[in-house]
XYZ file of C-alpha atoms in Angstrom:
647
model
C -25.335 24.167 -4.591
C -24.343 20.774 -4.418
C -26.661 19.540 -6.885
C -25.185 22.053 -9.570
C -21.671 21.330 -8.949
C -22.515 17.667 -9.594
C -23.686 18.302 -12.708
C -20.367 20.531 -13.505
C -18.517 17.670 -12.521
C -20.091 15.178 -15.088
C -19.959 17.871 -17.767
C -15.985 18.556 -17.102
C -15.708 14.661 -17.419
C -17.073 14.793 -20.859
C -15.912 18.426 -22.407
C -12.714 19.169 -23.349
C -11.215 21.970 -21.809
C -7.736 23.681 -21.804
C -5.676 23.153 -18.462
C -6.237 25.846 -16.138
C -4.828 26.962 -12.763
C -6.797 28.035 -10.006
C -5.429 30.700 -7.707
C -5.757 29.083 -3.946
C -6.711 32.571 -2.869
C -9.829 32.161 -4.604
C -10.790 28.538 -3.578
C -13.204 27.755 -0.508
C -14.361 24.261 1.178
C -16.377 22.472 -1.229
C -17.537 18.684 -0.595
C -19.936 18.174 -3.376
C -22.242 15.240 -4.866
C -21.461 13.304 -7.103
C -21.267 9.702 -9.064
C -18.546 7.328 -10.046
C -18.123 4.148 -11.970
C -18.098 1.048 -9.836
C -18.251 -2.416 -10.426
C -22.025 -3.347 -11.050
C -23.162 0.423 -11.058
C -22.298 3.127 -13.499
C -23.353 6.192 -11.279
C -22.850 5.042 -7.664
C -23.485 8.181 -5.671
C -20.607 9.322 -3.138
C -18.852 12.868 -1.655
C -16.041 14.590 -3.606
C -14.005 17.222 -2.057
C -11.919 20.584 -3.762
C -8.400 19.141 -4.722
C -5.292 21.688 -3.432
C -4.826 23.690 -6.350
C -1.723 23.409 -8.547
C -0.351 26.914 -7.752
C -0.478 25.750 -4.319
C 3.501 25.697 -2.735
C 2.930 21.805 -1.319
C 1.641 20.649 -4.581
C 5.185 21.111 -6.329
C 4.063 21.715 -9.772
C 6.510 22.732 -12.426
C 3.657 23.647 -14.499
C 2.129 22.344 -17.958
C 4.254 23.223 -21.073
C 4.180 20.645 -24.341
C 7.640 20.050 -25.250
C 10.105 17.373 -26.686
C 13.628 17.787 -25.284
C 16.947 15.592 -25.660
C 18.470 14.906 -21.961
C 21.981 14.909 -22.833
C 24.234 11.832 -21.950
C 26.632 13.239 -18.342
C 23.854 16.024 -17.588
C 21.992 16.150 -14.127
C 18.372 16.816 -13.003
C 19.818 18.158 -9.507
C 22.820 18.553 -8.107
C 24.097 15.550 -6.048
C 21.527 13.226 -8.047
C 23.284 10.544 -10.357
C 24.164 11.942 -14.307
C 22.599 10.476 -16.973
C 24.391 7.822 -18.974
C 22.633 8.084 -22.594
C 20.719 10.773 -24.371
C 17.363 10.244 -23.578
C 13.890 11.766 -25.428
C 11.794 13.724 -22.669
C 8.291 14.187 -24.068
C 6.567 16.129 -21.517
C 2.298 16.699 -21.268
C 1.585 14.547 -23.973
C -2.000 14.284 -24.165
C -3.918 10.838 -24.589
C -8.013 10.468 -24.430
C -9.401 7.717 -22.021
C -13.196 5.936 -23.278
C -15.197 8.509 -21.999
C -13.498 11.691 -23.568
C -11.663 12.687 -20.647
C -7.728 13.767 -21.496
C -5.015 13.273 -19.458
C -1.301 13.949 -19.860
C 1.965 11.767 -19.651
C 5.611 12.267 -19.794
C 7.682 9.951 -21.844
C 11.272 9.311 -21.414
C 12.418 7.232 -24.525
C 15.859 6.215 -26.195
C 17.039 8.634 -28.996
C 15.993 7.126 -32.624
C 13.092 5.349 -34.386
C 13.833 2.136 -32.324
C 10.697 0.722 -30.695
C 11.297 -0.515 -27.348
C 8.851 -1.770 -24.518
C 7.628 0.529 -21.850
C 7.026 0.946 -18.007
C 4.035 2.922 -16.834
C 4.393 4.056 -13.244
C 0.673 5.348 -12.503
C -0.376 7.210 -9.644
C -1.764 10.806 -9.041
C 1.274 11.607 -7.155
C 2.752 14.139 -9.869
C 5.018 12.962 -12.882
C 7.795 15.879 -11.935
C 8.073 16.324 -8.401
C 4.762 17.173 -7.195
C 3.175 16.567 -3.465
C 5.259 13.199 -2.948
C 8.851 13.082 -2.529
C 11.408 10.801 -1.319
C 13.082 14.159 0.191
C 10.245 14.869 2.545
C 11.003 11.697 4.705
C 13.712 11.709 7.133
C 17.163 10.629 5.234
C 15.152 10.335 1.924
C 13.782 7.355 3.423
C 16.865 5.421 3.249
C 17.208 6.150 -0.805
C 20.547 8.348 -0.925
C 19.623 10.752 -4.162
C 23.194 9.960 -5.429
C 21.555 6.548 -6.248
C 19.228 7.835 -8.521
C 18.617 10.684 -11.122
C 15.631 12.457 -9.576
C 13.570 12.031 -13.214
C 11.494 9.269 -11.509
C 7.947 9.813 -10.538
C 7.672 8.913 -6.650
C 8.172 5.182 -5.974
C 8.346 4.718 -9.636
C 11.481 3.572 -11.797
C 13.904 5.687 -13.076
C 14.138 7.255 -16.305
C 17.951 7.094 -15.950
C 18.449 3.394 -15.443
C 15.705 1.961 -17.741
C 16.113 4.205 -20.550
C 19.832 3.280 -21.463
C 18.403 -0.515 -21.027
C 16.503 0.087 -23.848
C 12.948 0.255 -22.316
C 10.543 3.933 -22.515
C 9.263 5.295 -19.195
C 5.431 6.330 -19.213
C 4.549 8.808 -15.855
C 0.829 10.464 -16.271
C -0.783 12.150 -14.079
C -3.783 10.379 -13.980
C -7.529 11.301 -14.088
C -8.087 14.573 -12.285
C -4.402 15.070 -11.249
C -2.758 18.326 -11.681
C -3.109 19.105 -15.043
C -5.071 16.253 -16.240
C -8.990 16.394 -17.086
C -12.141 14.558 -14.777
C -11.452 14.127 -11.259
C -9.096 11.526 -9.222
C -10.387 8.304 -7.790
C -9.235 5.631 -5.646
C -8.535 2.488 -7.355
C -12.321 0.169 -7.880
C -13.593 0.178 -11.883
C -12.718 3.830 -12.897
C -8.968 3.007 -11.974
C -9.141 0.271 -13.925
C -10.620 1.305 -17.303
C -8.096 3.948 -17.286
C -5.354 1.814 -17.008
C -6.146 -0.115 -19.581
C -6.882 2.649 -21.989
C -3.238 3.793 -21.124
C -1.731 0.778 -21.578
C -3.587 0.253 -24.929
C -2.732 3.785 -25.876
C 0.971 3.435 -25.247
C 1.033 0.492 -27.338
C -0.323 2.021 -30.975
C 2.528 4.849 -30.165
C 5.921 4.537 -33.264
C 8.441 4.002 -30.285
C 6.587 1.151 -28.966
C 7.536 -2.651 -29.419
C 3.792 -3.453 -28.374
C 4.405 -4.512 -25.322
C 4.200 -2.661 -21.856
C 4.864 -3.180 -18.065
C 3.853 -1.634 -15.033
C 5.964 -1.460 -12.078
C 6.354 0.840 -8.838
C 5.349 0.894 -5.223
C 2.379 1.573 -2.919
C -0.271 3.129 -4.818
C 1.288 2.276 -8.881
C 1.639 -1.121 -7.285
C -2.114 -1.321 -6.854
C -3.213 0.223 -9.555
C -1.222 -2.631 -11.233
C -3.701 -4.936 -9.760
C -6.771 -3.209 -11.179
C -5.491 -2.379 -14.373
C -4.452 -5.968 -14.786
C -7.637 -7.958 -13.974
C -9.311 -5.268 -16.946
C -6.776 -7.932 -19.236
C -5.610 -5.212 -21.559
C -3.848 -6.763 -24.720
C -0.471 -5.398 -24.912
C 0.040 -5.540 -20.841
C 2.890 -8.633 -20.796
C 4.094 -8.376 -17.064
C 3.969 -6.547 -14.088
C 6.302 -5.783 -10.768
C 4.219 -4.552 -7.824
C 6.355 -3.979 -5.506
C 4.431 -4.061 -1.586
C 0.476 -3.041 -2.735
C -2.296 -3.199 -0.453
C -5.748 -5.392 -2.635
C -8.577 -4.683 0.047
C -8.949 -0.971 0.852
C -11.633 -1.545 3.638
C -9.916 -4.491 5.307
C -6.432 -3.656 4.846
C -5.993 -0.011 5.900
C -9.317 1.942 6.071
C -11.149 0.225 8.161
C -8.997 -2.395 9.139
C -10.902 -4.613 11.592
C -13.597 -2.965 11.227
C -12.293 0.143 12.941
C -12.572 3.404 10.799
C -9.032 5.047 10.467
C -9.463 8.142 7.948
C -6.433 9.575 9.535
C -3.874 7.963 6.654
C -6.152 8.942 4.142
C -6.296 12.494 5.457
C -2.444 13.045 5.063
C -2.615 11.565 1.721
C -5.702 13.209 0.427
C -4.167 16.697 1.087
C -1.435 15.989 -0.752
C -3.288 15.467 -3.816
C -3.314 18.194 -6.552
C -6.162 18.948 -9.625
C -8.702 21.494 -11.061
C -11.161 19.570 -10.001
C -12.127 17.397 -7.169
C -11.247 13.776 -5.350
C -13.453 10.699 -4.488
C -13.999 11.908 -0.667
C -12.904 8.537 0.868
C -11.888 9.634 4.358
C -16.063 10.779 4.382
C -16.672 7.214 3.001
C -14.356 5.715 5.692
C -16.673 7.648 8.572
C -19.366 7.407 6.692
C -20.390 3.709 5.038
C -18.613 1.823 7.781
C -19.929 -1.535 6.562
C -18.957 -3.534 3.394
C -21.193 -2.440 0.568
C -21.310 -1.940 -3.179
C -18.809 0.912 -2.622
C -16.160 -0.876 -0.660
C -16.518 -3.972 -2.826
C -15.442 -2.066 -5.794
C -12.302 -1.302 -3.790
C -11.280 -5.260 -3.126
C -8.759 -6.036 -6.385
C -10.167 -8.944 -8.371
C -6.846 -11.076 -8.312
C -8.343 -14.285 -9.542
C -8.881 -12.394 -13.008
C -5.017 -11.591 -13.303
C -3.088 -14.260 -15.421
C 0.081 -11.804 -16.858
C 3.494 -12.873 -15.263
C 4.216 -11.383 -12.112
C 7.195 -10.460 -10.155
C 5.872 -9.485 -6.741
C 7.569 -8.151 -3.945
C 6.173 -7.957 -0.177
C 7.666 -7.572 3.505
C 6.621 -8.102 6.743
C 6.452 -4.423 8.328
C 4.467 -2.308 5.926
C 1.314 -1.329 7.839
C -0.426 -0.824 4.459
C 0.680 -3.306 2.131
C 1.812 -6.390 3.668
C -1.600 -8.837 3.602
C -2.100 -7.391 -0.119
C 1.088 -8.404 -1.427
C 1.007 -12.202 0.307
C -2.981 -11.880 -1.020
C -1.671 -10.889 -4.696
C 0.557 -13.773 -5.272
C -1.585 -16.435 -3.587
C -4.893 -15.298 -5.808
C -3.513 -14.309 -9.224
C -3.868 -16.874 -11.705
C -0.512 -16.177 -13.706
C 1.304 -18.913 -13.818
C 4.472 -17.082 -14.443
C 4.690 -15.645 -10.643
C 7.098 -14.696 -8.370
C 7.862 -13.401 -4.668
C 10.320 -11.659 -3.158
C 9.869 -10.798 0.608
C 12.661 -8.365 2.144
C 13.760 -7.296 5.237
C 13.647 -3.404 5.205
C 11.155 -0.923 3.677
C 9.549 -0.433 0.014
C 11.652 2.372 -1.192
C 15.016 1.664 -0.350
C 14.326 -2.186 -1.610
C 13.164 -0.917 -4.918
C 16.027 1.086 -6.001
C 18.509 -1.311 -4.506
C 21.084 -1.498 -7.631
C 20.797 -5.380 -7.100
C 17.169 -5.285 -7.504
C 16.902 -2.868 -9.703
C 18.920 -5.602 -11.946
C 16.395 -8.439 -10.969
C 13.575 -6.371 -11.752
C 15.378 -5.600 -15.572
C 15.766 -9.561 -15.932
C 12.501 -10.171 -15.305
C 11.123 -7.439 -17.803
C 14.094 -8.306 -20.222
C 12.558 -11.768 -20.292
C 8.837 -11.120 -20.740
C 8.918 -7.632 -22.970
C 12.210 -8.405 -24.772
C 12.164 -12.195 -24.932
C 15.246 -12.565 -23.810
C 16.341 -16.232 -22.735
C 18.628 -15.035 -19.461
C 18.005 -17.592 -17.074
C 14.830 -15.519 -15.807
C 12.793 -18.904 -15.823
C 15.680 -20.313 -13.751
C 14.697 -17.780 -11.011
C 13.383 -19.466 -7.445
C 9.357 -18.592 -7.348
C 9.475 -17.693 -3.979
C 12.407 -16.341 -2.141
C 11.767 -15.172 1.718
C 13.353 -13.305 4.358
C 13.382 -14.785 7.626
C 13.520 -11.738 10.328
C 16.078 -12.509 13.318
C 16.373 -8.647 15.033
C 19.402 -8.941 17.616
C 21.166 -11.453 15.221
C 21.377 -11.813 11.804
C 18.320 -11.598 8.905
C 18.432 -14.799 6.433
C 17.265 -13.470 2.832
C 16.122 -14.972 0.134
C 15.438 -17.918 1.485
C 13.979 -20.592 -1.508
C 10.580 -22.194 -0.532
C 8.345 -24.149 -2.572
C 5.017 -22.865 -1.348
C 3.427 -19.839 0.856
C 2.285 -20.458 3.295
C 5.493 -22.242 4.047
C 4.783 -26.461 4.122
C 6.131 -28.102 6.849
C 5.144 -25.647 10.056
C 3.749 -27.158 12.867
C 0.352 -25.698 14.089
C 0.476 -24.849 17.743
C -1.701 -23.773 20.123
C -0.186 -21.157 23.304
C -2.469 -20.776 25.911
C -2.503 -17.977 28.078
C -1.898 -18.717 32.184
C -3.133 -16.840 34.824
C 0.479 -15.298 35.741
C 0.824 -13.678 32.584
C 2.090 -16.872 30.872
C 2.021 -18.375 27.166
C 2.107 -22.771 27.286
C 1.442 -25.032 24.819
C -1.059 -26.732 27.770
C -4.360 -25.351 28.584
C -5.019 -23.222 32.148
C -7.829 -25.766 33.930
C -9.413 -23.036 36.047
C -12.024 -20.374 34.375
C -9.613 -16.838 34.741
C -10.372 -13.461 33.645
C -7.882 -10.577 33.475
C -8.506 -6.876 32.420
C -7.834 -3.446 32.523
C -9.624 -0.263 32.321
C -9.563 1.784 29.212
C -7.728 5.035 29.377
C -5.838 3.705 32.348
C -2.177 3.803 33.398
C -1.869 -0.139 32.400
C -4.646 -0.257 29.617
C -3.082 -3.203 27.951
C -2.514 -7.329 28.601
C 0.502 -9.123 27.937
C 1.025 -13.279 27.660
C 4.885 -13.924 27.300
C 6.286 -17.466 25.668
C 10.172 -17.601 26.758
C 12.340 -20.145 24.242
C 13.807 -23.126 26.166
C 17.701 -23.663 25.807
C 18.188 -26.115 23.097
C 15.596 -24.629 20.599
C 15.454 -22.249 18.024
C 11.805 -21.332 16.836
C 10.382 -19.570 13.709
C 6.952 -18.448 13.383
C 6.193 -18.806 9.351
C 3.193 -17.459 7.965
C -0.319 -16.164 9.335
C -1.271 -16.280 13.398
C -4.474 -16.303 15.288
C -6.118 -15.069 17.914
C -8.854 -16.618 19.439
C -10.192 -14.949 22.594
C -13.511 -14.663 24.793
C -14.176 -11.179 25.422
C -16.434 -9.085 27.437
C -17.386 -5.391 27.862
C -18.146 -3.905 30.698
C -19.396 -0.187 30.677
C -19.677 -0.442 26.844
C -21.357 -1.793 23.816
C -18.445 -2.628 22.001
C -14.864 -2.511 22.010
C -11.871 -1.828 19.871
C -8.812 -3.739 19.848
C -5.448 -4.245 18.963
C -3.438 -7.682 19.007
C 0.368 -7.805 18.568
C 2.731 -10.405 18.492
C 6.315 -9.258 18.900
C 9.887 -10.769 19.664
C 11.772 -9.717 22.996
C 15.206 -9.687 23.493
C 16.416 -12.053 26.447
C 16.557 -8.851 28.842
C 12.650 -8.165 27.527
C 13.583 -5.390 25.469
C 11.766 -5.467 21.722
C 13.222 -4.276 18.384
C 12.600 -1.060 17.056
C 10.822 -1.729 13.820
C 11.743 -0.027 10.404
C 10.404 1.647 7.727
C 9.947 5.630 7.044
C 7.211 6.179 9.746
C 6.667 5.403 13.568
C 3.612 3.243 12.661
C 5.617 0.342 13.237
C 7.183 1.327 16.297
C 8.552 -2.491 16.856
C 9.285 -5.206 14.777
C 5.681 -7.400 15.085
C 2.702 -8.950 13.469
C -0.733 -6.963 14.198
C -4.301 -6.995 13.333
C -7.022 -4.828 15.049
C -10.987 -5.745 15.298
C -14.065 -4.003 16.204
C -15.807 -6.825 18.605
C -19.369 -5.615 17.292
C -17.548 -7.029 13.523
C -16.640 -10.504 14.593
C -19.336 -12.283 12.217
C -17.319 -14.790 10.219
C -17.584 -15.879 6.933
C -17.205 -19.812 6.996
C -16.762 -20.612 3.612
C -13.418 -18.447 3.490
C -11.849 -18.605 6.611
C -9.191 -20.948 7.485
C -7.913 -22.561 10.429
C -4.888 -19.837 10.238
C -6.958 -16.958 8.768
C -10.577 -15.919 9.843
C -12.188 -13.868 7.315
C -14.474 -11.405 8.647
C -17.845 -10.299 6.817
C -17.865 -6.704 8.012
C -21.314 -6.868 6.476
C -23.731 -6.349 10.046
C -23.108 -4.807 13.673
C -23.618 -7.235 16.560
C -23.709 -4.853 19.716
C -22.813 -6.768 23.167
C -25.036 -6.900 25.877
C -24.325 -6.243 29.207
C -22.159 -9.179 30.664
C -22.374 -11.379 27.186
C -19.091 -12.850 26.577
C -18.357 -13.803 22.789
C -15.583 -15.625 20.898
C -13.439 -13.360 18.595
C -11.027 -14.413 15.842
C -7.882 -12.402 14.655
C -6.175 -12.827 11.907
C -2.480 -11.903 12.532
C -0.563 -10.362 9.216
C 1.879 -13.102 8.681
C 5.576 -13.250 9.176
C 8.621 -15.029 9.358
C 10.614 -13.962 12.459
C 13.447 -16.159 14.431
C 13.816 -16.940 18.110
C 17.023 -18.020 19.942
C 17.067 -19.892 23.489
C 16.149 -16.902 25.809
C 14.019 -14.995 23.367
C 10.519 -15.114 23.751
C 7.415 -13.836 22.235
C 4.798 -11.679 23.796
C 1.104 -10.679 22.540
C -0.391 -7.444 23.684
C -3.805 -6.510 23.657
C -4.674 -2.813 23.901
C -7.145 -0.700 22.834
C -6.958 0.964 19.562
C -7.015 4.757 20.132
C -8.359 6.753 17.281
C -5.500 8.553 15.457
C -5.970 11.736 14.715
C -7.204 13.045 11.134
C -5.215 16.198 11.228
C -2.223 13.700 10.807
C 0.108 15.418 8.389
C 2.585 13.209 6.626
C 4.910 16.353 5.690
C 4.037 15.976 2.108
C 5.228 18.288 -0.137
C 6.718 20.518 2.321
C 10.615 19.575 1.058
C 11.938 22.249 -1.043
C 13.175 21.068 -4.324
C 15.102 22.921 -6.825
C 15.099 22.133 -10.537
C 16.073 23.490 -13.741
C 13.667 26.417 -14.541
C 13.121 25.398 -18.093
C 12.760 22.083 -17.558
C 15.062 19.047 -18.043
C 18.763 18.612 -16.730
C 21.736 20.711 -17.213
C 25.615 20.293 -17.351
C 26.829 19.974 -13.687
C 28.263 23.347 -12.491
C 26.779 25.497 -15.090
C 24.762 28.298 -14.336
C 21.302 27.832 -15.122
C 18.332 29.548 -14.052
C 16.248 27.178 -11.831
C 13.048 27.365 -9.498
C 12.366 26.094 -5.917
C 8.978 24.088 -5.845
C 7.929 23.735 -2.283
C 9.230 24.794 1.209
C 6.405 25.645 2.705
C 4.513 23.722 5.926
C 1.095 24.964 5.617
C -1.562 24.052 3.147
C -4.216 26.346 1.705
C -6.442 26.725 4.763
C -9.257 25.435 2.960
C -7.688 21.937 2.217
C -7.276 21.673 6.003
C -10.808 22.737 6.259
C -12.163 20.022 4.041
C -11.006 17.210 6.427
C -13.291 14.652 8.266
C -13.615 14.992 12.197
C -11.846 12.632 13.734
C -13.733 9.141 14.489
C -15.196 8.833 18.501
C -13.720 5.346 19.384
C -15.969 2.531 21.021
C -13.602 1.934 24.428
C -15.278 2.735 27.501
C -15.446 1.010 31.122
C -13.416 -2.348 31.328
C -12.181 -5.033 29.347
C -12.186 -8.574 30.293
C -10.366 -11.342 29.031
C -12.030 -15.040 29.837
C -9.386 -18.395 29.262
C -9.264 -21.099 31.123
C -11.401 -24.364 31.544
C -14.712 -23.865 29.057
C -13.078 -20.786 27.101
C -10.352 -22.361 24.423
C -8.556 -18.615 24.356
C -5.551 -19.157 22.334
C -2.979 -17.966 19.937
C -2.419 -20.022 17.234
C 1.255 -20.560 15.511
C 3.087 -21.890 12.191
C 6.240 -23.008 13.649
C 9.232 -24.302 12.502
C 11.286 -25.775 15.840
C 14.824 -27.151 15.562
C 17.109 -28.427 18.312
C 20.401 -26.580 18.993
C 21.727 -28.954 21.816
């Protein structure tokens, strides 16, 4: 069975076929063989699994229907969501052919006329009109009111409404394998890649375009911006990824070494086709060491050269080492940074920089001499929770020159100094105990105000006892002077305080020396190396960096826990928002009466989607912990800091 589906999955990639909608009533749990394009291998073998059908409730599909429609100028897409300002073109499931005969389908929203203009691709398998992702499933729309916006834009994606009056064309496809669109979807790696640049190329032979095309958006169109962009395709002049992740393996899946298909579970299931996706949570559980696979994954930055405006922050649990990663690697040397305080979405359609973003674009697609070039490279937020954030700080590099490297060494009484303990100590804790955690605690002196700037480390001696490994989690947060920490932001509780983490499996500590820094091991993930019973080892831990203030009386602690394996029937709520749109499509005059449909509302995916997910991973904590410092074992954490007297 799984043989011949294989080969109907190559054969769909290659026929043309009319789009068709599968009834979920009729679709079973189906995880299939199958190849993919990777860098280096043109049929690397891996799992695909049955994508939720379109008629499903959660995948929010309006359906496929080739049209051309004006958007009149003062008409909405829903009511409370902003009114259009200009008449705008909507050409909706226009079809384009990638290299290898597959067809896929794009809206366009264009200006009104023969005028060619640049355009903005925003290019994810998310759905281009509604579909499984929606700002209106998170709590509060995520901190995006929907008065700020039309409700045209693609999720995390720019908005028809805005960009369209500015004179630019807005490209959303549903990429390979996505709802109505031919082949089957894949995560970023080569495939990703060539498909982006057939778009791009595509878009740029159409008679509205200038020749010259963007990409912009968050999350997963801000890595796909990174792919798409080391393929060099002509006509791509800039791009604006805004918080993107550049090294699946190390920066969410297996972060540390630790699988985690959980996140890819609850985004997975979102996910909406005829066909089938590249089985990654199965990859996650399943290839749990670097390999040709996982390599294909890693974003080749130092191929990108077109200017950049990049945006990071210090909180995103995904994204944050990618974005720092991007702008440090690419070779543009038209590049900029942006860190904020708060959370992807509700930066990106911030009306301010939503202009920044157009200056930037204006500049590189229009040619437009407006000061762009003017613009600081690197502008940073420096997190102060209990007082006020500084933003957009200007700095000449990043890392930040000019921080002081310091060394806090933990004490036997629970202690951070700057001065090593003499004595040999241990401390531990049982896993699965009441107390399974450590804490060290640094307390700022009067007189001082601290920063920590960049990346931290974590060097510790470690020992297992009861186990042959062990799974852990290092955090560095700021306390308030009563020992209370700052709730953290952002649209989930994955960042339940404001803090710089990293996690590592101690059988993955093999370092590669030619990459790692003094600041920033760089671990091989390429071999297991099992402890012994009562071998103690050195581990180093890479801290995701930050910029974060401390007044007299503040201090900061690091915790080390054991990760506990989240649970891969996580469900994200995708899809589940009920949205109601006009029924033919497009906007209409606010308070007439139109016909219109309700996509979503419903909790529960087909049970077979559910069915389809990976077991969730059997973590490696047993027995004890145990922590050596003191006299022969250098334990330390390692800081940038910036210290300046207050007396």
């Amino acid at each position: 069975m799984a043989l011949k589906r294989a080969l109907l999955i190559a054969a769909a990639a290659c026929s043309p076929f009319l789009p068709v909608v599968h009834s979920q009533n009729a679709t079973v749990p189906e995880i299939v063989d199958g190849t993919i394009r990777i860098y280096g291998n043109d049929a690397y073998k891996i799992p695909y699994r049955r994508l939720m059908p379109t008629d499903a409730a959660r995948a929010r599909y309006p359906g496929f229907k080739q049209e051309t429609l004006t958007l009149k100028n003062g008409t909405i897409r829903r009511e409370g969501a902003k009114a259009l300002t200009s008449d705008i073109v909507f050409e909706r499931d226009v079809a384009l052919t990638l290299r290898d005969g597959v067809t896929i389908y794009a809206d366009v929203y264009r200006p009104v006329g023969d005028q060619q203009v640049p355009a903005i691709i925003a290019y994810s398998p998310y759905g281009k009109e509604v579909g499984g992702q929606n700002l209106d499933d998170s709590a509060g729309r995520a901190g995006v009111p929907l008065a700020n916006v039309s409700d045209l834009q693609k999720f995390e994606a720019a908005d028809p409404a805005y960009w369209v009056p500015q004179g630019y064309a807005i490209v959303n496809p549903d990429t390979r394998g996505a709802y109505a669109s031919q082949g089957n979807i894949t995560y970023w790696g080569r495939q990703l890649a060539e498909d982006g640049y057939d778009l791009v190329e595509w878009i740029a032979t159409q008679p509205w375009s200038s020749g010259k095309v963007a990409m912009s958006g968050n999350s997963w169109l801000g890595v796909s911006q990174w792919f798409t962009a080391a393929e060099h395709p002509p006509h791509l002049t800039a791009i604006a990824p805004w918080e993107a992740l550049a090294d699946l393996y190390r920066h969410v899946t297996n972060r540390g070494g630790i699988p985690a298909p959980a996140f890819q579970e609850s985004i997975i299931t979102s996910l909406a086709g005829n066909g089938f996706v590249e089985d990654s949570p199965r990859l996650i559980v399943g290839e749990g060491l670097i390999n040709q696979y996982w390599e294909d994954k890693i974003a080749r930055l130092e191929e990108i050269t077109v200017p950049a405006y990049i945006v990071a922050s210090y909180q995103n649990v995904l994204h944050t080492h990618g974005s720092f990663d991007g702008f440090r690697r690419i070779q543009s040397e038209s590049k900029w940074l942006r860190v904020h305080n708060s959370f992807e979405w509700p930066d990106y359609y911030v009306p301010e920089h939503v202009e920044d973003l157009r200056k930037f674009f204006d500049h590189f697609l229009k040619g437009l001499d407006n000061g762009w070039d003017k613009t600081e490279r690197i502008r940073l937020a420096i997190l102060d929770p209990g007082h006020e954030d500084e933003l957009n700080r200007p700095v000449g590099t990043w890392p930040v020159d000019g921080t002081t490297p310091t060394r806090f060494y933990p004490q036997a009484d629970g202690a951070l100094s700057t001065t090593a303990f003499k004595n040999k100590t241990v401390a531990s804790y049982e896993v699965g105990g009441n107390s399974s955690l450590l804490t060290f605690k640094y307390t700022v002196p009067d007189g001082e105000l601290l920063e920590i700037n960049g990346y931290s480390k974590v060097r510790f001696w470690v020992e297992a006892n009861g186990s042959n490994d062990m799974e852990l989690q290092f955090l560095l947060e700021k306390r308030a002077a009563n020992g209370s920490a700052f709730a953290g932001f952002g649209a989930t509780a994955s960042n339940p305080t404001i803090s710089s983490t990293e996690y590592i499996r101690v059988s993955h500590r093999a370092l590669d020396t030619q990459r790692s820094t003094n600041f920033e091991p760089y671990l091989t993930h390429d071999r297991e190396e099992l402890l012994s019973a009562g071998q103690i080892v050195p581990i180093e831990v890479g801290l995701w960096p930050i910029a974060i203030r401390f007044h007299p009386g503040e201090s900061f602690v690091l915790t080390i826990s054991p990760v506990q394996p989240l649970t891969t029937a996580l469900d994200a709520g995708s899809g589940v928002a009920a949205i109601t749109i006009p029924a033919a499509g497009g906007t209409y005059e606010p308070g007439s009466n139109v016909p219109m449909i309700t996509l979503g509302g419903v909790k529960s995916n087909p049970a077979f989607v559910d069915e389809q997910r990976v077991a969730t991973p059997v973590g490696r904590n047993n027995g004890t912990h145990i922590f050596h410092f003191g006299g022969c074992y250098d334990s330390h954490l390692l800081l940038p800091l910036n210290i300046t007297s207050i007396a």
